[in-house]
Tab-separated table of N, CA and C in Angstrom:
chain	number	residue	atom	x	y	z
A	1	MET	N	0.185	-24.008	28.088
A	1	MET	CA	0.268	-23.576	26.545
A	1	MET	C	1.109	-25.511	26.123
A	2	ARG	N	2.131	-25.265	26.302
A	2	ARG	CA	3.291	-26.415	26.403
A	2	ARG	C	1.913	-28.135	26.383
A	3	GLN	N	1.867	-28.021	27.340
A	3	GLN	CA	1.344	-29.365	27.517
A	3	GLN	C	0.084	-29.269	26.263
A	4	TRP	N	-0.906	-28.602	26.114
A	4	TRP	CA	-2.017	-28.611	25.783
A	4	TRP	C	-1.655	-28.851	24.116
A	5	MET	N	-0.742	-28.470	23.661
A	5	MET	CA	0.257	-28.289	22.374
A	5	MET	C	0.746	-29.761	22.276
A	6	GLU	N	1.482	-30.304	22.963
A	6	GLU	CA	1.848	-31.863	23.165
A	6	GLU	C	1.014	-33.007	22.756
A	7	ARG	N	-0.487	-32.375	24.192
A	7	ARG	CA	-1.095	-33.856	23.730
A	7	ARG	C	-1.760	-33.553	22.714
A	8	MET	N	-1.830	-32.923	21.865
A	8	MET	CA	-3.062	-32.064	20.254
A	8	MET	C	-1.578	-32.773	19.527
A	9	GLU	N	-0.975	-32.913	19.727
A	9	GLU	CA	0.182	-33.319	18.764
A	9	GLU	C	0.009	-34.843	18.689
A	10	ARG	N	-0.111	-35.672	19.821
A	10	ARG	CA	-0.087	-37.222	20.535
A	10	ARG	C	-1.509	-37.771	19.310
A	11	GLU	N	-2.429	-36.898	19.927
A	11	GLU	CA	-3.936	-36.864	19.900
A	11	GLU	C	-4.147	-37.189	18.338
A	12	GLY	N	-4.299	-36.314	17.287
A	12	GLY	CA	-4.122	-35.901	16.306
A	12	GLY	C	-3.472	-36.425	15.277
A	13	GLY	N	-2.123	-36.504	15.787
A	13	GLY	CA	-0.478	-37.320	14.932
A	13	GLY	C	-0.707	-35.371	14.050
A	14	LEU	N	0.815	-35.825	13.981
A	14	LEU	CA	2.055	-34.686	14.018
A	14	LEU	C	0.852	-34.372	11.702
A	15	ASP	N	1.450	-35.496	11.884
A	15	ASP	CA	1.144	-35.308	9.909
A	15	ASP	C	-0.625	-34.912	9.568
A	16	ALA	N	-1.468	-35.288	10.754
A	16	ALA	CA	-3.009	-34.139	10.349
A	16	ALA	C	-3.478	-33.218	10.528
A	17	LEU	N	-2.940	-32.497	11.620
A	17	LEU	CA	-2.165	-30.782	12.565
A	17	LEU	C	-1.178	-30.245	10.867
A	18	VAL	N	-0.253	-30.959	10.678
A	18	VAL	CA	0.194	-30.696	9.928
A	18	VAL	C	-0.233	-30.105	8.427
A	19	ASP	N	-1.552	-30.780	8.098
A	19	ASP	CA	-2.052	-30.837	6.930
A	19	ASP	C	-3.755	-29.574	7.126
A	20	LYS	N	-3.807	-29.762	7.983
A	20	LYS	CA	-4.645	-29.045	8.564
A	20	LYS	C	-4.943	-27.459	9.362
A	21	SER	N	-2.981	-26.989	9.655
A	21	SER	CA	-3.082	-25.277	10.182
A	21	SER	C	-2.284	-25.337	7.755
A	22	ARG	N	-2.107	-25.871	7.813
A	22	ARG	CA	-1.755	-25.309	5.800
A	22	ARG	C	-3.001	-25.439	5.204
A	23	ARG	N	-4.409	-25.742	5.877
A	23	ARG	CA	-5.553	-25.581	5.071
A	23	ARG	C	-6.057	-24.814	5.345
A	24	LEU	N	-5.435	-24.233	6.694
A	24	LEU	CA	-5.777	-22.686	7.356
A	24	LEU	C	-5.746	-21.451	6.888
A	25	VAL	N	-3.755	-21.879	6.668
A	25	VAL	CA	-3.323	-20.915	6.351
A	25	VAL	C	-3.162	-20.490	4.704
A	26	ILE	N	-3.546	-21.343	4.254
A	26	ILE	CA	-4.138	-20.810	2.350
A	26	ILE	C	-5.744	-20.582	2.070
A	27	TYR	N	-6.246	-20.925	2.923
A	27	TYR	CA	-8.003	-19.789	3.226
A	27	TYR	C	-7.497	-19.178	3.102
A	28	SER	N	-7.668	-18.843	4.567
A	28	SER	CA	-7.207	-17.458	5.182
A	28	SER	C	-6.356	-16.418	4.381
A	29	TYR	N	-5.194	-17.007	3.873
A	29	TYR	CA	-4.632	-16.629	3.178
A	29	TYR	C	-5.098	-15.416	1.998
A	30	ILE	N	-5.611	-16.152	1.044
A	30	ILE	CA	-6.158	-15.794	0.493
A	30	ILE	C	-7.711	-15.659	0.433
A	31	PHE	N	-8.177	-15.206	1.785
A	31	PHE	CA	-9.412	-14.508	2.281
A	31	PHE	C	-9.117	-13.049	2.558
A	32	LEU	N	-7.855	-13.129	3.044
A	32	LEU	CA	-7.361	-11.546	3.142
A	32	LEU	C	-6.686	-10.957	2.358
A	33	ILE	N	-6.230	-11.476	1.099
A	33	ILE	CA	-6.267	-10.877	0.138
A	33	ILE	C	-7.124	-10.461	-0.676
A	34	ALA	N	-8.070	-11.682	-0.526
A	34	ALA	CA	-9.098	-10.869	-1.704
A	34	ALA	C	-9.810	-9.626	-0.874
A	35	LEU	N	-10.201	-9.752	0.816
A	35	LEU	CA	-10.332	-8.330	1.472
A	35	LEU	C	-9.545	-7.037	0.799
A	36	LEU	N	-8.808	-7.770	1.678
A	36	LEU	CA	-7.104	-6.266	1.030
A	36	LEU	C	-7.612	-6.075	-0.339
A	37	SER	N	-7.877	-6.494	-1.422
A	37	SER	CA	-8.055	-6.011	-2.656
A	37	SER	C	-9.393	-5.318	-3.182
A	38	TYR	N	-9.884	-5.961	-2.462
A	38	TYR	CA	-11.404	-4.710	-1.905
A	38	TYR	C	-11.124	-3.476	-2.001
A	39	GLY	N	-10.374	-3.766	-0.589
A	39	GLY	CA	-10.737	-1.960	0.229
A	39	GLY	C	-9.562	-1.425	-0.267
A	40	GLY	N	-8.470	-1.995	-1.184
A	40	GLY	CA	-8.008	-1.293	-1.903
A	40	GLY	C	-8.657	0.035	-3.272
A	41	LEU	N	-9.519	-1.576	-4.332
A	41	LEU	CA	-10.097	-0.675	-4.864
A	41	LEU	C	-11.451	0.194	-4.810
A	42	ILE	N	-12.124	-0.285	-3.666
A	42	ILE	CA	-12.700	0.873	-2.957
A	42	ILE	C	-11.899	2.214	-3.232
A	43	ILE	N	-10.840	2.475	-2.381
A	43	ILE	CA	-9.965	3.327	-2.026
A	43	ILE	C	-9.351	4.151	-3.243
A	44	HIS	N	-9.251	3.438	-4.212
A	44	HIS	CA	-8.813	3.674	-5.516
A	44	HIS	C	-10.022	4.604	-6.407
A	45	ASP	N	-11.244	4.317	-6.359
A	45	ASP	CA	-12.320	4.751	-6.964
A	45	ASP	C	-12.646	5.813	-6.726
A	46	VAL	N	-12.050	6.062	-4.841
A	46	VAL	CA	-12.669	7.031	-4.187
A	46	VAL	C	-11.303	7.998	-4.568
A	47	GLN	N	-10.218	7.633	-4.244
A	47	GLN	CA	-9.239	8.653	-5.275
A	47	GLN	C	-8.609	8.780	-5.827
A	48	THR	N	-7.625	9.064	-6.430
A	48	THR	CA	-7.067	9.764	-7.710
A	48	THR	C	-5.652	9.055	-6.988
A	49	ASP	N	-5.189	8.392	-6.152
A	49	ASP	CA	-3.852	8.829	-5.644
A	49	ASP	C	-3.145	6.758	-6.835
A	50	GLY	N	-3.391	6.574	-7.989
A	50	GLY	CA	-3.121	5.713	-8.542
A	50	GLY	C	-3.737	4.004	-7.714
A	51	TRP	N	-2.220	3.639	-8.061
A	51	TRP	CA	-2.934	2.161	-7.520
A	51	TRP	C	-1.476	2.313	-6.670
A	52	GLY	N	-0.856	2.506	-6.251
A	52	GLY	CA	-0.178	2.805	-4.022
A	52	GLY	C	-1.256	2.225	-3.636
A	53	PRO	N	-2.435	2.846	-3.718
A	53	PRO	CA	-2.956	1.609	-1.970
A	53	PRO	C	-3.221	0.745	-1.910
A	54	LEU	N	-3.730	0.443	-3.159
A	54	LEU	CA	-3.649	-1.469	-3.288
A	54	LEU	C	-2.553	-1.706	-3.453
A	55	LEU	N	-1.711	-1.610	-4.180
A	55	LEU	CA	0.020	-2.476	-3.858
A	55	LEU	C	-0.149	-2.210	-2.563
A	56	VAL	N	0.366	-1.183	-1.427
A	56	VAL	CA	1.002	-1.381	-0.644
A	56	VAL	C	0.655	-2.317	0.650
A	57	ARG	N	-1.043	-2.694	-0.261
A	57	ARG	CA	-1.609	-3.953	1.182
A	57	ARG	C	-1.436	-5.026	0.911
A	58	ILE	N	-1.221	-4.937	-0.671
A	58	ILE	CA	-1.144	-6.630	-1.131
A	58	ILE	C	0.814	-7.211	-1.301
A	59	VAL	N	1.186	-5.916	-1.405
A	59	VAL	CA	2.743	-6.644	-2.000
A	59	VAL	C	3.503	-7.440	-0.482
A	60	PRO	N	3.087	-6.813	0.745
A	60	PRO	CA	3.961	-7.772	1.661
A	60	PRO	C	3.863	-9.126	2.113
A	61	LEU	N	1.954	-9.673	1.204
A	61	LEU	CA	1.410	-11.225	1.669
A	61	LEU	C	2.046	-11.490	0.440
A	62	LEU	N	1.993	-10.841	-0.212
A	62	LEU	CA	2.550	-11.318	-2.096
A	62	LEU	C	4.334	-12.285	-1.549
A	63	LEU	N	4.862	-11.110	-1.361
A	63	LEU	CA	6.019	-11.577	-0.452
A	63	LEU	C	6.500	-13.254	0.208
A	64	PHE	N	5.326	-13.338	0.656
A	64	PHE	CA	5.334	-15.359	1.508
A	64	PHE	C	4.634	-16.611	0.267
A	65	LEU	N	4.487	-15.654	-1.064
A	65	LEU	CA	3.833	-16.160	-1.526
A	65	LEU	C	5.025	-17.839	-1.688
A	66	PRO	N	6.199	-17.633	-1.617
A	66	PRO	CA	6.733	-18.495	-2.157
A	66	PRO	C	7.046	-19.220	-0.996
A	67	SER	N	6.845	-19.070	-0.052
A	67	SER	CA	7.414	-19.804	2.258
A	67	SER	C	6.403	-20.701	1.285
A	68	ILE	N	4.742	-20.251	1.677
A	68	ILE	CA	3.674	-20.902	1.727
A	68	ILE	C	4.058	-21.868	0.006
A	69	LEU	N	3.893	-21.618	-0.765
A	69	LEU	CA	3.963	-22.638	-2.291
A	69	LEU	C	5.229	-23.753	-2.075
A	70	THR	N	6.218	-22.796	-1.057
A	70	THR	CA	6.983	-24.236	-1.026
A	70	THR	C	7.122	-24.935	0.324
A	71	ARG	N	6.205	-24.986	1.586
A	71	ARG	CA	5.824	-25.446	3.053
A	71	ARG	C	7.179	-25.074	3.779
A	72	ARG	N	8.016	-23.736	3.482
A	72	ARG	CA	9.191	-23.187	4.290
A	72	ARG	C	8.090	-22.973	5.678
A	73	ALA	N	9.043	-23.503	6.909
A	73	ALA	CA	8.216	-23.459	8.632
A	73	ALA	C	8.093	-22.141	8.612
A	74	ARG	N	9.642	-21.955	8.682
A	74	ARG	CA	10.819	-20.103	8.826
A	74	ARG	C	9.624	-19.217	7.993
A	75	GLY	N	9.304	-19.688	6.646
A	75	GLY	CA	8.278	-18.116	5.952
A	75	GLY	C	6.840	-17.963	6.955
A	76	HIS	N	6.634	-19.496	7.324
A	76	HIS	CA	5.316	-19.455	8.212
A	76	HIS	C	5.734	-18.381	9.367
A	77	ALA	N	5.962	-18.429	9.567
A	77	ALA	CA	6.391	-18.075	11.481
A	77	ALA	C	7.029	-16.609	11.123
A	78	TRP	N	7.472	-16.745	9.606
A	78	TRP	CA	7.856	-14.253	9.627
A	78	TRP	C	6.372	-14.220	9.520
A	79	LEU	N	5.679	-14.710	8.717
A	79	LEU	CA	4.055	-14.310	8.464
A	79	LEU	C	3.291	-14.428	9.703
A	80	CYS	N	3.458	-15.493	10.640
A	80	CYS	CA	3.206	-14.370	11.945
A	80	CYS	C	2.962	-12.857	12.816
A	81	PHE	N	4.124	-12.740	12.147
A	81	PHE	CA	4.528	-11.117	12.594
A	81	PHE	C	3.986	-10.277	11.133
A	82	VAL	N	3.532	-10.443	10.342
A	82	VAL	CA	2.849	-9.632	9.222
A	82	VAL	C	1.161	-9.482	9.771
A	83	SER	N	1.152	-11.396	9.414
A	83	SER	CA	-0.321	-11.152	9.549
A	83	SER	C	-0.657	-10.474	11.379
A	84	LEU	N	0.510	-8.992	11.982
A	84	LEU	CA	-0.930	-9.454	13.743
A	84	LEU	C	-1.001	-7.780	12.742
A	85	LEU	N	0.078	-7.616	11.421
A	85	LEU	CA	-0.008	-6.098	11.243
A	85	LEU	C	-1.492	-5.671	10.479
A	86	TYR	N	-1.814	-7.061	9.827
A	86	TYR	CA	-3.183	-6.860	9.254
A	86	TYR	C	-4.090	-6.631	10.195
A	87	PHE	N	-4.140	-7.321	10.844
A	87	PHE	CA	-4.914	-7.552	12.403
A	87	PHE	C	-4.893	-5.989	13.561
A	88	MET	N	-3.882	-5.375	13.273
A	88	MET	CA	-4.044	-4.175	13.879
A	88	MET	C	-4.762	-3.416	12.528
A	89	GLN	N	-4.746	-3.111	11.737
A	89	GLN	CA	-5.182	-2.410	10.243
A	89	GLN	C	-7.047	-2.829	10.638
A	90	GLY	N	-7.430	-4.129	10.676
A	90	GLY	CA	-8.496	-4.796	10.596
A	90	GLY	C	-9.243	-3.918	11.972
A	91	VAL	N	-8.789	-3.544	13.074
A	91	VAL	CA	-9.860	-3.535	14.422
A	91	VAL	C	-9.360	-2.048	13.384
A	92	MET	N	-8.547	-1.116	13.863
A	92	MET	CA	-8.489	0.466	13.341
A	92	MET	C	-9.431	0.543	11.990
A	93	PHE	N	-10.297	0.088	11.044
A	93	PHE	CA	-11.124	-0.174	10.130
A	93	PHE	C	-12.658	-0.605	11.040
A	94	ALA	N	-12.273	-1.438	11.705
A	94	ALA	CA	-13.686	-1.688	12.685
A	94	ALA	C	-13.879	-0.495	13.204
A	95	THR	N	-13.422	0.491	13.900
A	95	THR	CA	-13.564	1.818	14.731
A	95	THR	C	-13.963	2.801	14.097
A	96	LEU	N	-14.111	2.957	12.286
A	96	LEU	CA	-14.347	3.582	11.893
A	96	LEU	C	-15.859	3.487	11.503
A	97	PRO	N	-16.653	4.678	11.479
A	97	PRO	CA	-18.126	5.060	10.927
A	97	PRO	C	-18.634	3.925	9.362
A	98	GLY	N	-19.359	2.539	9.795
A	98	GLY	CA	-19.152	2.248	8.339
A	98	GLY	C	-18.554	1.677	7.498
A	99	GLN	N	-17.386	1.350	9.004
A	99	GLN	CA	-16.245	0.243	7.634
A	99	GLN	C	-16.349	-1.280	9.127
A	100	GLY	N	-17.420	-0.984	10.332
A	100	GLY	CA	-16.770	-1.902	11.351
A	100	GLY	C	-17.059	-3.502	10.221
A	101	LEU	N	-17.989	-3.843	9.471
A	101	LEU	CA	-18.198	-5.580	9.546
A	101	LEU	C	-16.866	-5.836	8.845
A	102	PHE	N	-16.538	-4.362	7.289
A	102	PHE	CA	-15.218	-5.162	6.747
A	102	PHE	C	-13.809	-5.090	7.846
A	103	GLY	N	-14.149	-4.542	8.760
A	103	GLY	CA	-12.428	-4.006	9.687
A	103	GLY	C	-12.903	-5.273	10.569
A	104	VAL	N	-13.906	-5.667	10.962
A	104	VAL	CA	-14.077	-7.665	11.638
A	104	VAL	C	-13.939	-8.755	10.700
A	105	LEU	N	-13.714	-8.198	9.645
A	105	LEU	CA	-13.538	-9.108	7.984
A	105	LEU	C	-11.665	-9.258	8.569
A	106	ILE	N	-11.362	-8.132	7.869
A	106	ILE	CA	-9.414	-8.263	7.803
A	106	ILE	C	-9.009	-8.448	9.000
A	107	ALA	N	-9.672	-8.482	10.564
A	107	ALA	CA	-9.213	-8.956	12.030
A	107	ALA	C	-9.728	-10.225	12.227
A	108	LEU	N	-10.293	-11.234	11.384
A	108	LEU	CA	-10.888	-12.299	12.081
A	108	LEU	C	-10.024	-13.311	10.738
A	109	ALA	N	-10.136	-12.691	9.337
A	109	ALA	CA	-8.818	-13.430	8.760
A	109	ALA	C	-7.671	-13.387	8.715
A	110	SER	N	-7.038	-12.129	9.406
A	110	SER	CA	-5.556	-11.978	9.306
A	110	SER	C	-5.384	-12.607	11.363
A	111	LEU	N	-6.602	-13.388	11.747
A	111	LEU	CA	-6.102	-13.858	12.903
A	111	LEU	C	-6.086	-14.471	13.138
A	112	ALA	N	-7.135	-16.076	11.675
A	112	ALA	CA	-6.760	-17.020	11.641
A	112	ALA	C	-5.617	-17.314	10.645
A	113	LEU	N	-5.192	-16.393	9.716
A	113	LEU	CA	-3.825	-16.480	9.256
A	113	LEU	C	-2.732	-16.483	9.973
A	114	PHE	N	-2.887	-15.845	11.030
A	114	PHE	CA	-1.665	-15.649	12.205
A	114	PHE	C	-1.337	-17.647	12.828
A	115	VAL	N	-2.650	-18.126	12.963
A	115	VAL	CA	-2.796	-19.051	13.906
A	115	VAL	C	-2.382	-20.744	12.617
A	116	GLY	N	-3.235	-19.912	12.065
A	116	GLY	CA	-2.574	-20.810	10.765
A	116	GLY	C	-0.598	-21.259	10.663
A	117	SER	N	-0.330	-19.795	10.710
A	117	SER	CA	0.315	-19.651	10.304
A	117	SER	C	1.627	-20.692	11.383
A	118	LEU	N	0.616	-20.446	12.753
A	118	LEU	CA	1.992	-20.672	13.832
A	118	LEU	C	2.131	-22.177	13.865
A	119	GLY	N	0.624	-22.188	14.369
A	119	GLY	CA	0.782	-24.152	13.801
A	119	GLY	C	1.740	-24.808	13.137
A	120	TYR	N	0.771	-24.496	11.585
A	120	TYR	CA	2.586	-25.248	10.623
A	120	TYR	C	3.946	-24.892	11.152
A	121	ALA	N	4.068	-23.433	11.418
A	121	ALA	CA	5.881	-23.591	11.685
A	121	ALA	C	5.590	-24.380	13.053
A	122	ARG	N	5.152	-24.564	13.782
A	122	ARG	CA	5.635	-25.600	15.162
A	122	ARG	C	5.785	-27.046	14.262
A	123	PHE	N	4.250	-27.445	13.985
A	123	PHE	CA	4.530	-28.693	13.679
A	123	PHE	C	5.283	-29.096	12.517
A	124	ARG	N	5.339	-28.426	10.909
A	124	ARG	CA	5.914	-28.336	9.684
A	124	ARG	C	7.761	-28.809	10.379
A	125	SER	N	7.582	-27.613	11.423
A	125	SER	CA	9.320	-28.176	12.139
A	125	SER	C	9.857	-29.477	13.311
A	126	ARG	N	8.863	-29.510	14.052
A	126	ARG	CA	9.002	-30.800	14.137
A	126	ARG	C	8.452	-31.727	13.680
A	127	GLN	N	7.721	-31.755	12.075
A	127	GLN	CA	7.760	-32.772	11.690
A	127	GLN	C	8.935	-33.177	10.884
A	128	GLN	N	9.763	-32.003	10.449
A	128	GLN	CA	10.599	-31.860	9.767
A	128	GLN	C	11.918	-33.020	11.282
A	129	ARG	N	12.365	-32.224	11.996
A	129	ARG	CA	12.875	-32.513	12.724
A	129	ARG	C	12.832	-34.286	13.557
A	130	ARG	N	11.605	-34.906	13.367
A	130	ARG	CA	11.683	-36.508	13.155
A	130	ARG	C	12.044	-37.089	11.776
A	131	GLN	N	11.557	-36.589	10.848
A	131	GLN	CA	12.006	-37.297	10.069
A	131	GLN	C	13.624	-37.460	9.406
A	132	SER	N	14.359	-36.904	10.162
A	132	SER	CA	16.246	-36.467	9.881
A	132	SER	C	16.311	-37.512	10.984
A	133	GLU	N	15.639	-37.396	12.353
A	133	GLU	CA	15.864	-38.383	12.920
A	133	GLU	C	16.145	-39.733	12.929
A	134	GLN	N	14.903	-40.091	12.229
A	134	GLN	CA	14.531	-41.996	11.767
A	134	GLN	C	16.080	-41.788	10.914
């Protein structure tokens, strides 16, 4: 795996990989928030618990917005861990009757967020290390 990643860095260029992984993070982040908002609004319509279910789903992701906007590699690394929780939620939803497509979409969006965040954290930290060496 490590050799494959290093070969990607040599062939694709580190700057290009940072840009591609950042775009993947942004698109999957927005898509996941949209899906979770939709799911939270549906629960809000069915139940009368207030806005709690929506906030419980969205706030953990919104806490990482400053890290995404300021392009911090460490924040993206932590976002990887949080995205796995949403992956588990998507798999759980996929097993419920009538929620299969919704669950699969959440699982795929969170998986894309995981891969993008992992790549961005790795490539951005290497990019910063190379810039400090020069």
